[in-house]
PDB file of N, CA and C in Angstrom:
ATOM      1  N   MET A   1     -19.971  -9.328   4.582  1.00 45.00           N
ATOM      2  CA  MET A   1     -19.738 -10.477   5.441  1.00 45.00           C
ATOM      3  C   MET A   1     -18.352 -11.012   5.142  1.00 45.00           C
ATOM      4  N   SER A   2     -17.632 -11.404   6.151  1.00 46.00           N
ATOM      5  CA  SER A   2     -16.282 -11.913   5.932  1.00 46.00           C
ATOM      6  C   SER A   2     -16.308 -13.315   5.362  1.00 46.00           C
ATOM      7  N   ASP A   3     -15.230 -13.639   4.717  1.00 50.00           N
ATOM      8  CA  ASP A   3     -15.053 -14.956   4.130  1.00 50.00           C
ATOM      9  C   ASP A   3     -14.823 -15.951   5.263  1.00 50.00           C
ATOM     10  N   PRO A   4     -15.675 -16.948   5.425  1.00 48.00           N
ATOM     11  CA  PRO A   4     -15.508 -17.901   6.519  1.00 48.00           C
ATOM     12  C   PRO A   4     -14.225 -18.713   6.388  1.00 48.00           C
ATOM     13  N   HIS A   5     -13.612 -18.673   5.219  1.00 47.00           N
ATOM     14  CA  HIS A   5     -12.378 -19.428   5.007  1.00 47.00           C
ATOM     15  C   HIS A   5     -11.142 -18.597   5.294  1.00 47.00           C
ATOM     16  N   ASP A   6     -11.326 -17.335   5.649  1.00 54.00           N
ATOM     17  CA  ASP A   6     -10.196 -16.446   5.938  1.00 54.00           C
ATOM     18  C   ASP A   6      -9.731 -16.706   7.364  1.00 54.00           C
ATOM     19  N   ASN A   7      -8.680 -17.463   7.494  1.00 62.00           N
ATOM     20  CA  ASN A   7      -8.170 -17.815   8.812  1.00 62.00           C
ATOM     21  C   ASN A   7      -7.372 -16.696   9.450  1.00 62.00           C
ATOM     22  N   ASN A   8      -7.066 -15.640   8.703  1.00 68.00           N
ATOM     23  CA  ASN A   8      -6.276 -14.542   9.241  1.00 68.00           C
ATOM     24  C   ASN A   8      -7.120 -13.522   9.988  1.00 68.00           C
ATOM     25  N   GLN A   9      -8.426 -13.566   9.845  1.00 69.00           N
ATOM     26  CA  GLN A   9      -9.305 -12.593  10.488  1.00 69.00           C
ATOM     27  C   GLN A   9      -9.953 -13.214  11.712  1.00 69.00           C
ATOM     28  N   PRO A  10      -9.766 -12.583  12.874  1.00 77.00           N
ATOM     29  CA  PRO A  10     -10.389 -13.132  14.085  1.00 77.00           C
ATOM     30  C   PRO A  10     -11.910 -13.021  14.024  1.00 77.00           C
ATOM     31  N   ASP A  11     -12.592 -13.950  14.656  1.00 80.00           N
ATOM     32  CA  ASP A  11     -14.052 -13.982  14.640  1.00 80.00           C
ATOM     33  C   ASP A  11     -14.685 -12.728  15.230  1.00 80.00           C
ATOM     34  N   TRP A  12     -14.026 -12.105  16.207  1.00 81.00           N
ATOM     35  CA  TRP A  12     -14.627 -10.944  16.853  1.00 81.00           C
ATOM     36  C   TRP A  12     -14.755  -9.759  15.908  1.00 81.00           C
ATOM     37  N   LEU A  13     -14.052  -9.770  14.781  1.00 74.00           N
ATOM     38  CA  LEU A  13     -14.194  -8.682  13.812  1.00 74.00           C
ATOM     39  C   LEU A  13     -15.497  -8.780  13.025  1.00 74.00           C
ATOM     40  N   ASP A  14     -16.093  -9.970  12.980  1.00 79.00           N
ATOM     41  CA  ASP A  14     -17.331 -10.152  12.224  1.00 79.00           C
ATOM     42  C   ASP A  14     -18.418  -9.190  12.690  1.00 79.00           C
ATOM     43  N   GLU A  15     -18.513  -8.994  13.992  1.00 79.00           N
ATOM     44  CA  GLU A  15     -19.534  -8.109  14.557  1.00 79.00           C
ATOM     45  C   GLU A  15     -19.390  -6.688  14.004  1.00 79.00           C
ATOM     46  N   PHE A  16     -18.159  -6.202  13.927  1.00 71.00           N
ATOM     47  CA  PHE A  16     -17.924  -4.849  13.431  1.00 71.00           C
ATOM     48  C   PHE A  16     -18.170  -4.749  11.932  1.00 71.00           C
ATOM     49  N   GLU A  17     -17.781  -5.785  11.205  1.00 73.00           N
ATOM     50  CA  GLU A  17     -18.019  -5.785   9.769  1.00 73.00           C
ATOM     51  C   GLU A  17     -19.515  -5.814   9.475  1.00 73.00           C
ATOM     52  N   ASP A  18     -20.258  -6.628  10.224  1.00 74.00           N
ATOM     53  CA  ASP A  18     -21.705  -6.685  10.040  1.00 74.00           C
ATOM     54  C   ASP A  18     -22.349  -5.333  10.337  1.00 74.00           C
ATOM     55  N   LEU A  19     -21.904  -4.676  11.406  1.00 69.00           N
ATOM     56  CA  LEU A  19     -22.434  -3.362  11.758  1.00 69.00           C
ATOM     57  C   LEU A  19     -22.148  -2.347  10.655  1.00 69.00           C
ATOM     58  N   ALA A  20     -20.930  -2.358  10.125  1.00 68.00           N
ATOM     59  CA  ALA A  20     -20.570  -1.435   9.052  1.00 68.00           C
ATOM     60  C   ALA A  20     -21.441  -1.678   7.822  1.00 68.00           C
ATOM     61  N   ASN A  21     -21.665  -2.938   7.487  1.00 69.00           N
ATOM     62  CA  ASN A  21     -22.492  -3.258   6.323  1.00 69.00           C
ATOM     63  C   ASN A  21     -23.937  -2.811   6.520  1.00 69.00           C
ATOM     64  N   GLU A  22     -24.450  -2.912   7.745  1.00 70.00           N
ATOM     65  CA  GLU A  22     -25.820  -2.489   8.035  1.00 70.00           C
ATOM     66  C   GLU A  22     -25.977  -0.976   7.928  1.00 70.00           C
ATOM     67  N   ARG A  23     -24.934  -0.247   8.208  1.00 64.00           N
ATOM     68  CA  ARG A  23     -25.009   1.211   8.250  1.00 64.00           C
ATOM     69  C   ARG A  23     -24.658   1.889   6.933  1.00 64.00           C
ATOM     70  N   LEU A  24     -24.385   1.118   5.919  1.00 63.00           N
ATOM     71  CA  LEU A  24     -24.060   1.723   4.631  1.00 63.00           C
ATOM     72  C   LEU A  24     -25.233   2.560   4.146  1.00 63.00           C
ATOM     73  N   ASP A  25     -24.926   3.778   3.751  1.00 57.00           N
ATOM     74  CA  ASP A  25     -25.967   4.628   3.177  1.00 57.00           C
ATOM     75  C   ASP A  25     -26.238   4.135   1.766  1.00 57.00           C
ATOM     76  N   ASP A  26     -27.411   4.407   1.278  1.00 56.00           N
ATOM     77  CA  ASP A  26     -27.847   4.072  -0.076  1.00 56.00           C
ATOM     78  C   ASP A  26     -26.842   3.297  -0.918  1.00 56.00           C
ATOM     79  N   GLY A  27     -27.206   2.120  -1.271  1.00 59.00           N
ATOM     80  CA  GLY A  27     -26.416   1.357  -2.221  1.00 59.00           C
ATOM     81  C   GLY A  27     -25.352   0.481  -1.580  1.00 59.00           C
ATOM     82  N   SER A  28     -24.522  -0.042  -2.437  1.00 62.00           N
ATOM     83  CA  SER A  28     -23.510  -0.990  -2.004  1.00 62.00           C
ATOM     84  C   SER A  28     -22.257  -0.270  -1.532  1.00 62.00           C
ATOM     85  N   ALA A  29     -21.400  -1.018  -0.884  1.00 64.00           N
ATOM     86  CA  ALA A  29     -20.120  -0.471  -0.440  1.00 64.00           C
ATOM     87  C   ALA A  29     -19.311  -0.016  -1.642  1.00 64.00           C
ATOM     88  N   CYS A  30     -19.382  -0.750  -2.721  1.00 67.00           N
ATOM     89  CA  CYS A  30     -18.613  -0.390  -3.912  1.00 67.00           C
ATOM     90  C   CYS A  30     -19.019   0.985  -4.428  1.00 67.00           C
ATOM     91  N   GLU A  31     -20.307   1.288  -4.416  1.00 68.00           N
ATOM     92  CA  GLU A  31     -20.770   2.599  -4.872  1.00 68.00           C
ATOM     93  C   GLU A  31     -20.202   3.711  -4.001  1.00 68.00           C
ATOM     94  N   GLN A  32     -20.053   3.453  -2.706  1.00 69.00           N
ATOM     95  CA  GLN A  32     -19.532   4.467  -1.799  1.00 69.00           C
ATOM     96  C   GLN A  32     -18.018   4.577  -1.886  1.00 69.00           C
ATOM     97  N   VAL A  33     -17.357   3.463  -2.097  1.00 76.00           N
ATOM     98  CA  VAL A  33     -15.899   3.424  -2.103  1.00 76.00           C
ATOM     99  C   VAL A  33     -15.329   3.816  -3.464  1.00 76.00           C
ATOM    100  N   HIS A  34     -16.072   3.588  -4.520  1.00 80.00           N
ATOM    101  CA  HIS A  34     -15.554   3.784  -5.869  1.00 80.00           C
ATOM    102  C   HIS A  34     -14.901   5.149  -6.089  1.00 80.00           C
ATOM    103  N   PRO A  35     -15.495   6.266  -5.668  1.00 83.00           N
ATOM    104  CA  PRO A  35     -14.841   7.563  -5.915  1.00 83.00           C
ATOM    105  C   PRO A  35     -13.467   7.672  -5.232  1.00 83.00           C
ATOM    106  N   ILE A  36     -13.316   7.077  -4.080  1.00 83.00           N
ATOM    107  CA  ILE A  36     -12.023   7.101  -3.372  1.00 83.00           C
ATOM    108  C   ILE A  36     -11.002   6.297  -4.154  1.00 83.00           C
ATOM    109  N   ILE A  37     -11.395   5.110  -4.607  1.00 86.00           N
ATOM    110  CA  ILE A  37     -10.492   4.256  -5.379  1.00 86.00           C
ATOM    111  C   ILE A  37     -10.174   4.908  -6.725  1.00 86.00           C
ATOM    112  N   ALA A  38     -11.166   5.513  -7.353  1.00 87.00           N
ATOM    113  CA  ALA A  38     -10.934   6.175  -8.643  1.00 87.00           C
ATOM    114  C   ALA A  38      -9.913   7.294  -8.494  1.00 87.00           C
ATOM    115  N   ALA A  39     -10.024   8.091  -7.436  1.00 88.00           N
ATOM    116  CA  ALA A  39      -9.056   9.174  -7.205  1.00 88.00           C
ATOM    117  C   ALA A  39      -7.662   8.606  -6.935  1.00 88.00           C
ATOM    118  N   TRP A  40      -7.599   7.541  -6.142  1.00 90.00           N
ATOM    119  CA  TRP A  40      -6.312   6.895  -5.853  1.00 90.00           C
ATOM    120  C   TRP A  40      -5.693   6.367  -7.152  1.00 90.00           C
ATOM    121  N   TYR A  41      -6.496   5.729  -7.996  1.00 89.00           N
ATOM    122  CA  TYR A  41      -6.013   5.151  -9.250  1.00 89.00           C
ATOM    123  C   TYR A  41      -5.446   6.238 -10.165  1.00 89.00           C
ATOM    124  N   LYS A  42      -6.157   7.358 -10.296  1.00 91.00           N
ATOM    125  CA  LYS A  42      -5.657   8.453 -11.131  1.00 91.00           C
ATOM    126  C   LYS A  42      -4.324   8.963 -10.606  1.00 91.00           C
ATOM    127  N   GLU A  43      -4.208   9.056  -9.291  1.00 92.00           N
ATOM    128  CA  GLU A  43      -2.961   9.509  -8.668  1.00 92.00           C
ATOM    129  C   GLU A  43      -1.817   8.538  -8.966  1.00 92.00           C
ATOM    130  N   VAL A  44      -2.079   7.242  -8.835  1.00 91.00           N
ATOM    131  CA  VAL A  44      -1.064   6.224  -9.102  1.00 91.00           C
ATOM    132  C   VAL A  44      -0.646   6.253 -10.570  1.00 91.00           C
ATOM    133  N   MET A  45      -1.618   6.368 -11.466  1.00 91.00           N
ATOM    134  CA  MET A  45      -1.310   6.344 -12.894  1.00 91.00           C
ATOM    135  C   MET A  45      -0.552   7.599 -13.343  1.00 91.00           C
ATOM    136  N   ALA A  46      -0.694   8.696 -12.609  1.00 94.00           N
ATOM    137  CA  ALA A  46       0.003   9.934 -12.965  1.00 94.00           C
ATOM    138  C   ALA A  46       1.453   9.929 -12.484  1.00 94.00           C
ATOM    139  N   GLY A  47       1.766   9.022 -11.558  1.00 92.00           N
ATOM    140  CA  GLY A  47       3.113   8.990 -10.997  1.00 92.00           C
ATOM    141  C   GLY A  47       3.934   7.831 -11.521  1.00 92.00           C
ATOM    142  N   ASP A  48       5.057   7.640 -10.880  1.00 91.00           N
ATOM    143  CA  ASP A  48       5.940   6.523 -11.212  1.00 91.00           C
ATOM    144  C   ASP A  48       5.460   5.260 -10.521  1.00 91.00           C
ATOM    145  N   PRO A  49       5.863   4.102 -11.028  1.00 87.00           N
ATOM    146  CA  PRO A  49       5.507   2.860 -10.332  1.00 87.00           C
ATOM    147  C   PRO A  49       6.147   2.848  -8.947  1.00 87.00           C
ATOM    148  N   PRO A  50       5.591   2.073  -8.040  1.00 86.00           N
ATOM    149  CA  PRO A  50       6.176   2.017  -6.702  1.00 86.00           C
ATOM    150  C   PRO A  50       7.621   1.531  -6.781  1.00 86.00           C
ATOM    151  N   PRO A  51       8.488   2.072  -5.943  1.00 88.00           N
ATOM    152  CA  PRO A  51       9.881   1.619  -5.968  1.00 88.00           C
ATOM    153  C   PRO A  51       9.962   0.126  -5.663  1.00 88.00           C
ATOM    154  N   ALA A  52      10.899  -0.525  -6.299  1.00 88.00           N
ATOM    155  CA  ALA A  52      11.045  -1.965  -6.098  1.00 88.00           C
ATOM    156  C   ALA A  52      12.491  -2.379  -6.347  1.00 88.00           C
ATOM    157  N   ARG A  53      12.890  -3.400  -5.637  1.00 91.00           N
ATOM    158  CA  ARG A  53      14.208  -3.997  -5.871  1.00 91.00           C
ATOM    159  C   ARG A  53      14.206  -4.665  -7.238  1.00 91.00           C
ATOM    160  N   ASP A  54      15.388  -4.884  -7.794  1.00 92.00           N
ATOM    161  CA  ASP A  54      15.505  -5.559  -9.096  1.00 92.00           C
ATOM    162  C   ASP A  54      14.830  -6.924  -9.078  1.00 92.00           C
ATOM    163  N   SER A  55      14.929  -7.618  -7.950  1.00 93.00           N
ATOM    164  CA  SER A  55      14.319  -8.952  -7.866  1.00 93.00           C
ATOM    165  C   SER A  55      12.799  -8.876  -7.959  1.00 93.00           C
ATOM    166  N   VAL A  56      12.208  -7.784  -7.467  1.00 90.00           N
ATOM    167  CA  VAL A  56      10.754  -7.610  -7.573  1.00 90.00           C
ATOM    168  C   VAL A  56      10.368  -7.387  -9.029  1.00 90.00           C
ATOM    169  N   TRP A  57      11.145  -6.548  -9.739  1.00 90.00           N
ATOM    170  CA  TRP A  57      10.872  -6.317 -11.162  1.00 90.00           C
ATOM    171  C   TRP A  57      10.996  -7.619 -11.948  1.00 90.00           C
ATOM    172  N   GLN A  58      12.004  -8.403 -11.633  1.00 93.00           N
ATOM    173  CA  GLN A  58      12.178  -9.684 -12.313  1.00 93.00           C
ATOM    174  C   GLN A  58      10.990 -10.596 -12.028  1.00 93.00           C
ATOM    175  N   ALA A  59      10.554 -10.625 -10.780  1.00 92.00           N
ATOM    176  CA  ALA A  59       9.402 -11.460 -10.422  1.00 92.00           C
ATOM    177  C   ALA A  59       8.143 -10.992 -11.148  1.00 92.00           C
ATOM    178  N   LEU A  60       7.956  -9.677 -11.267  1.00 90.00           N
ATOM    179  CA  LEU A  60       6.795  -9.159 -11.988  1.00 90.00           C
ATOM    180  C   LEU A  60       6.824  -9.569 -13.456  1.00 90.00           C
ATOM    181  N   GLN A  61       7.992  -9.519 -14.063  1.00 92.00           N
ATOM    182  CA  GLN A  61       8.111  -9.939 -15.457  1.00 92.00           C
ATOM    183  C   GLN A  61       7.811 -11.433 -15.602  1.00 92.00           C
ATOM    184  N   CYS A  62       8.294 -12.223 -14.652  1.00 93.00           N
ATOM    185  CA  CYS A  62       8.012 -13.669 -14.695  1.00 93.00           C
ATOM    186  C   CYS A  62       6.519 -13.928 -14.516  1.00 93.00           C
ATOM    187  N   LEU A  63       5.897 -13.183 -13.594  1.00 92.00           N
ATOM    188  CA  LEU A  63       4.461 -13.349 -13.381  1.00 92.00           C
ATOM    189  C   LEU A  63       3.682 -12.910 -14.617  1.00 92.00           C
ATOM    190  N   THR A  64       4.132 -11.858 -15.276  1.00 90.00           N
ATOM    191  CA  THR A  64       3.505 -11.432 -16.536  1.00 90.00           C
ATOM    192  C   THR A  64       3.526 -12.574 -17.546  1.00 90.00           C
ATOM    193  N   THR A  65       4.671 -13.227 -17.662  1.00 90.00           N
ATOM    194  CA  THR A  65       4.790 -14.360 -18.583  1.00 90.00           C
ATOM    195  C   THR A  65       3.811 -15.465 -18.223  1.00 90.00           C
ATOM    196  N   GLU A  66       3.702 -15.780 -16.931  1.00 91.00           N
ATOM    197  CA  GLU A  66       2.776 -16.836 -16.499  1.00 91.00           C
ATOM    198  C   GLU A  66       1.329 -16.458 -16.786  1.00 91.00           C
ATOM    199  N   VAL A  67       0.968 -15.198 -16.538  1.00 88.00           N
ATOM    200  CA  VAL A  67      -0.400 -14.750 -16.817  1.00 88.00           C
ATOM    201  C   VAL A  67      -0.683 -14.845 -18.313  1.00 88.00           C
ATOM    202  N   LEU A  68       0.272 -14.403 -19.127  1.00 85.00           N
ATOM    203  CA  LEU A  68       0.085 -14.479 -20.578  1.00 85.00           C
ATOM    204  C   LEU A  68      -0.032 -15.925 -21.050  1.00 85.00           C
ATOM    205  N   ASN A  69       0.709 -16.820 -20.428  1.00 86.00           N
ATOM    206  CA  ASN A  69       0.636 -18.239 -20.805  1.00 86.00           C
ATOM    207  C   ASN A  69      -0.704 -18.863 -20.438  1.00 86.00           C
ATOM    208  N   ASP A  70      -1.430 -18.253 -19.504  1.00 87.00           N
ATOM    209  CA  ASP A  70      -2.716 -18.796 -19.065  1.00 87.00           C
ATOM    210  C   ASP A  70      -3.929 -18.132 -19.711  1.00 87.00           C
ATOM    211  N   ILE A  71      -3.686 -17.215 -20.649  1.00 84.00           N
ATOM    212  CA  ILE A  71      -4.806 -16.570 -21.329  1.00 84.00           C
ATOM    213  C   ILE A  71      -5.549 -17.636 -22.140  1.00 84.00           C
ATOM    214  N   PRO A  72      -6.875 -17.649 -22.080  1.00 85.00           N
ATOM    215  CA  PRO A  72      -7.643 -18.626 -22.857  1.00 85.00           C
ATOM    216  C   PRO A  72      -7.298 -18.547 -24.350  1.00 85.00           C
ATOM    217  N   LEU A  73      -7.229 -19.686 -24.985  1.00 82.00           N
ATOM    218  CA  LEU A  73      -6.849 -19.784 -26.389  1.00 82.00           C
ATOM    219  C   LEU A  73      -7.725 -18.904 -27.277  1.00 82.00           C
ATOM    220  N   SER A  74      -9.014 -18.847 -27.010  1.00 81.00           N
ATOM    221  CA  SER A  74      -9.911 -18.027 -27.840  1.00 81.00           C
ATOM    222  C   SER A  74      -9.531 -16.551 -27.754  1.00 81.00           C
ATOM    223  N   LEU A  75      -9.082 -16.108 -26.594  1.00 78.00           N
ATOM    224  CA  LEU A  75      -8.655 -14.721 -26.436  1.00 78.00           C
ATOM    225  C   LEU A  75      -7.327 -14.490 -27.153  1.00 78.00           C
ATOM    226  N   VAL A  76      -6.437 -15.446 -27.058  1.00 74.00           N
ATOM    227  CA  VAL A  76      -5.143 -15.338 -27.746  1.00 74.00           C
ATOM    228  C   VAL A  76      -5.362 -15.205 -29.247  1.00 74.00           C
ATOM    229  N   GLU A  77      -6.243 -16.036 -29.792  1.00 77.00           N
ATOM    230  CA  GLU A  77      -6.519 -15.988 -31.230  1.00 77.00           C
ATOM    231  C   GLU A  77      -7.131 -14.650 -31.626  1.00 77.00           C
ATOM    232  N   ALA A  78      -8.023 -14.142 -30.800  1.00 75.00           N
ATOM    233  CA  ALA A  78      -8.676 -12.867 -31.117  1.00 75.00           C
ATOM    234  C   ALA A  78      -7.703 -11.699 -31.032  1.00 75.00           C
ATOM    235  N   LEU A  79      -6.720 -11.806 -30.172  1.00 72.00           N
ATOM    236  CA  LEU A  79      -5.789 -10.707 -29.950  1.00 72.00           C
ATOM    237  C   LEU A  79      -4.445 -10.902 -30.641  1.00 72.00           C
ATOM    238  N   SER A  80      -4.297 -11.968 -31.368  1.00 70.00           N
ATOM    239  CA  SER A  80      -2.993 -12.340 -31.892  1.00 70.00           C
ATOM    240  C   SER A  80      -2.483 -11.392 -32.967  1.00 70.00           C
ATOM    241  N   SER A  81      -1.351 -10.787 -32.668  1.00 67.00           N
ATOM    242  CA  SER A  81      -0.563 -10.018 -33.625  1.00 67.00           C
ATOM    243  C   SER A  81       0.743  -9.685 -32.909  1.00 67.00           C
ATOM    244  N   GLU A  82       1.799  -9.524 -33.669  1.00 65.00           N
ATOM    245  CA  GLU A  82       3.100  -9.271 -33.051  1.00 65.00           C
ATOM    246  C   GLU A  82       3.088  -7.964 -32.258  1.00 65.00           C
ATOM    247  N   GLU A  83       2.464  -6.929 -32.808  1.00 63.00           N
ATOM    248  CA  GLU A  83       2.398  -5.643 -32.125  1.00 63.00           C
ATOM    249  C   GLU A  83       1.570  -5.746 -30.849  1.00 63.00           C
ATOM    250  N   LEU A  84       0.452  -6.433 -30.940  1.00 69.00           N
ATOM    251  CA  LEU A  84      -0.434  -6.548 -29.796  1.00 69.00           C
ATOM    252  C   LEU A  84       0.184  -7.398 -28.696  1.00 69.00           C
ATOM    253  N   ASP A  85       0.971  -8.401 -29.051  1.00 71.00           N
ATOM    254  CA  ASP A  85       1.609  -9.246 -28.043  1.00 71.00           C
ATOM    255  C   ASP A  85       2.435  -8.411 -27.079  1.00 71.00           C
ATOM    256  N   GLU A  86       3.211  -7.466 -27.620  1.00 75.00           N
ATOM    257  CA  GLU A  86       4.029  -6.612 -26.764  1.00 75.00           C
ATOM    258  C   GLU A  86       3.144  -5.673 -25.940  1.00 75.00           C
ATOM    259  N   ASP A  87       2.112  -5.105 -26.546  1.00 79.00           N
ATOM    260  CA  ASP A  87       1.190  -4.229 -25.823  1.00 79.00           C
ATOM    261  C   ASP A  87       0.485  -4.990 -24.708  1.00 79.00           C
ATOM    262  N   LEU A  88       0.073  -6.211 -24.994  1.00 82.00           N
ATOM    263  CA  LEU A  88      -0.615  -7.026 -23.998  1.00 82.00           C
ATOM    264  C   LEU A  88       0.315  -7.339 -22.834  1.00 82.00           C
ATOM    265  N   ALA A  89       1.562  -7.675 -23.123  1.00 84.00           N
ATOM    266  CA  ALA A  89       2.531  -7.947 -22.058  1.00 84.00           C
ATOM    267  C   ALA A  89       2.754  -6.694 -21.216  1.00 84.00           C
ATOM    268  N   ASP A  90       2.860  -5.546 -21.864  1.00 87.00           N
ATOM    269  CA  ASP A  90       3.026  -4.291 -21.125  1.00 87.00           C
ATOM    270  C   ASP A  90       1.812  -4.010 -20.249  1.00 87.00           C
ATOM    271  N   TRP A  91       0.614  -4.269 -20.782  1.00 86.00           N
ATOM    272  CA  TRP A  91      -0.611  -4.019 -20.028  1.00 86.00           C
ATOM    273  C   TRP A  91      -0.710  -4.952 -18.823  1.00 86.00           C
ATOM    274  N   VAL A  92      -0.370  -6.218 -18.997  1.00 89.00           N
ATOM    275  CA  VAL A  92      -0.413  -7.162 -17.879  1.00 89.00           C
ATOM    276  C   VAL A  92       0.576  -6.729 -16.805  1.00 89.00           C
ATOM    277  N   THR A  93       1.782  -6.316 -17.209  1.00 91.00           N
ATOM    278  CA  THR A  93       2.764  -5.834 -16.240  1.00 91.00           C
ATOM    279  C   THR A  93       2.232  -4.599 -15.517  1.00 91.00           C
ATOM    280  N   GLU A  94       1.621  -3.691 -16.256  1.00 91.00           N
ATOM    281  CA  GLU A  94       1.048  -2.492 -15.633  1.00 91.00           C
ATOM    282  C   GLU A  94      -0.055  -2.873 -14.646  1.00 91.00           C
ATOM    283  N   LEU A  95      -0.876  -3.821 -15.021  1.00 91.00           N
ATOM    284  CA  LEU A  95      -1.940  -4.293 -14.139  1.00 91.00           C
ATOM    285  C   LEU A  95      -1.355  -4.863 -12.847  1.00 91.00           C
ATOM    286  N   LEU A  96      -0.288  -5.640 -12.977  1.00 93.00           N
ATOM    287  CA  LEU A  96       0.370  -6.186 -11.791  1.00 93.00           C
ATOM    288  C   LEU A  96       0.978  -5.080 -10.930  1.00 93.00           C
ATOM    289  N   LEU A  97       1.532  -4.063 -11.566  1.00 93.00           N
ATOM    290  CA  LEU A  97       2.095  -2.935 -10.827  1.00 93.00           C
ATOM    291  C   LEU A  97       1.010  -2.160 -10.076  1.00 93.00           C
ATOM    292  N   VAL A  98      -0.135  -1.984 -10.703  1.00 92.00           N
ATOM    293  CA  VAL A  98      -1.248  -1.307 -10.038  1.00 92.00           C
ATOM    294  C   VAL A  98      -1.703  -2.147  -8.840  1.00 92.00           C
ATOM    295  N   GLY A  99      -1.763  -3.462  -9.027  1.00 93.00           N
ATOM    296  CA  GLY A  99      -2.112  -4.338  -7.910  1.00 93.00           C
ATOM    297  C   GLY A  99      -1.122  -4.235  -6.770  1.00 93.00           C
ATOM    298  N   ARG A 100       0.152  -4.148  -7.120  1.00 93.00           N
ATOM    299  CA  ARG A 100       1.193  -4.013  -6.101  1.00 93.00           C
ATOM    300  C   ARG A 100       1.056  -2.668  -5.380  1.00 93.00           C
ATOM    301  N   ALA A 101       0.826  -1.604  -6.133  1.00 93.00           N
ATOM    302  CA  ALA A 101       0.638  -0.282  -5.531  1.00 93.00           C
ATOM    303  C   ALA A 101      -0.601  -0.271  -4.634  1.00 93.00           C
ATOM    304  N   PHE A 102      -1.651  -0.966  -5.065  1.00 92.00           N
ATOM    305  CA  PHE A 102      -2.874  -1.061  -4.271  1.00 92.00           C
ATOM    306  C   PHE A 102      -2.595  -1.770  -2.947  1.00 92.00           C
ATOM    307  N   GLN A 103      -1.858  -2.865  -3.006  1.00 92.00           N
ATOM    308  CA  GLN A 103      -1.515  -3.594  -1.788  1.00 92.00           C
ATOM    309  C   GLN A 103      -0.666  -2.729  -0.858  1.00 92.00           C
ATOM    310  N   ILE A 104       0.284  -1.978  -1.424  1.00 92.00           N
ATOM    311  CA  ILE A 104       1.114  -1.075  -0.623  1.00 92.00           C
ATOM    312  C   ILE A 104       0.238  -0.017   0.050  1.00 92.00           C
ATOM    313  N   ALA A 105      -0.717   0.541  -0.705  1.00 90.00           N
ATOM    314  CA  ALA A 105      -1.618   1.553  -0.143  1.00 90.00           C
ATOM    315  C   ALA A 105      -2.473   0.967   0.975  1.00 90.00           C
ATOM    316  N   LEU A 106      -2.940  -0.250   0.791  1.00 89.00           N
ATOM    317  CA  LEU A 106      -3.735  -0.904   1.832  1.00 89.00           C
ATOM    318  C   LEU A 106      -2.884  -1.183   3.070  1.00 89.00           C
ATOM    319  N   ASP A 107      -1.695  -1.714   2.847  1.00 90.00           N
ATOM    320  CA  ASP A 107      -0.811  -2.061   3.971  1.00 90.00           C
ATOM    321  C   ASP A 107      -0.351  -0.837   4.753  1.00 90.00           C
ATOM    322  N   SER A 108      -0.156   0.284   4.053  1.00 90.00           N
ATOM    323  CA  SER A 108       0.338   1.498   4.715  1.00 90.00           C
ATOM    324  C   SER A 108      -0.767   2.296   5.393  1.00 90.00           C
ATOM    325  N   GLY A 109      -2.006   1.914   5.160  1.00 87.00           N
ATOM    326  CA  GLY A 109      -3.126   2.641   5.754  1.00 87.00           C
ATOM    327  C   GLY A 109      -3.613   3.784   4.880  1.00 87.00           C
ATOM    328  N   ARG A 110      -3.067   3.948   3.697  1.00 85.00           N
ATOM    329  CA  ARG A 110      -3.437   5.051   2.801  1.00 85.00           C
ATOM    330  C   ARG A 110      -4.925   5.009   2.446  1.00 85.00           C
ATOM    331  N   LEU A 111      -5.511   3.828   2.419  1.00 81.00           N
ATOM    332  CA  LEU A 111      -6.916   3.682   2.052  1.00 81.00           C
ATOM    333  C   LEU A 111      -7.787   3.260   3.236  1.00 81.00           C
ATOM    334  N   ASP A 112      -7.341   3.568   4.451  1.00 77.00           N
ATOM    335  CA  ASP A 112      -8.102   3.163   5.632  1.00 77.00           C
ATOM    336  C   ASP A 112      -9.466   3.838   5.750  1.00 77.00           C
ATOM    337  N   ASP A 113      -9.673   4.926   5.052  1.00 69.00           N
ATOM    338  CA  ASP A 113     -10.959   5.635   5.129  1.00 69.00           C
ATOM    339  C   ASP A 113     -12.053   4.970   4.313  1.00 69.00           C
ATOM    340  N   LEU A 114     -11.756   3.846   3.694  1.00 65.00           N
ATOM    341  CA  LEU A 114     -12.759   3.200   2.847  1.00 65.00           C
ATOM    342  C   LEU A 114     -13.928   2.767   3.660  1.00 65.00           C
TER     343      LEU A 114
END
């Protein structure tokens, strides 16, 4: 079911989304889509990050800093070490890059078969 707060989706699409949800074979959509996403993820991780302008890389680094600044204190204490801090920052940046690649794949139609 679509998010009723999503103002970008026209109401007439609800009928098609409802029909698709009714016709799902055994299980949830996630169970059916997961193998496609898993294959896409392996492909992305085996390659280079999506091309980006320097300003995009700078923005990703800034967003990494903001995400790290918002980590719950209990998690920071559990993970605190100088070596881990750098690994955690690298992982958050990688996570953001995967999200960016995912958005690019969605926007380009690469995952339209979902």
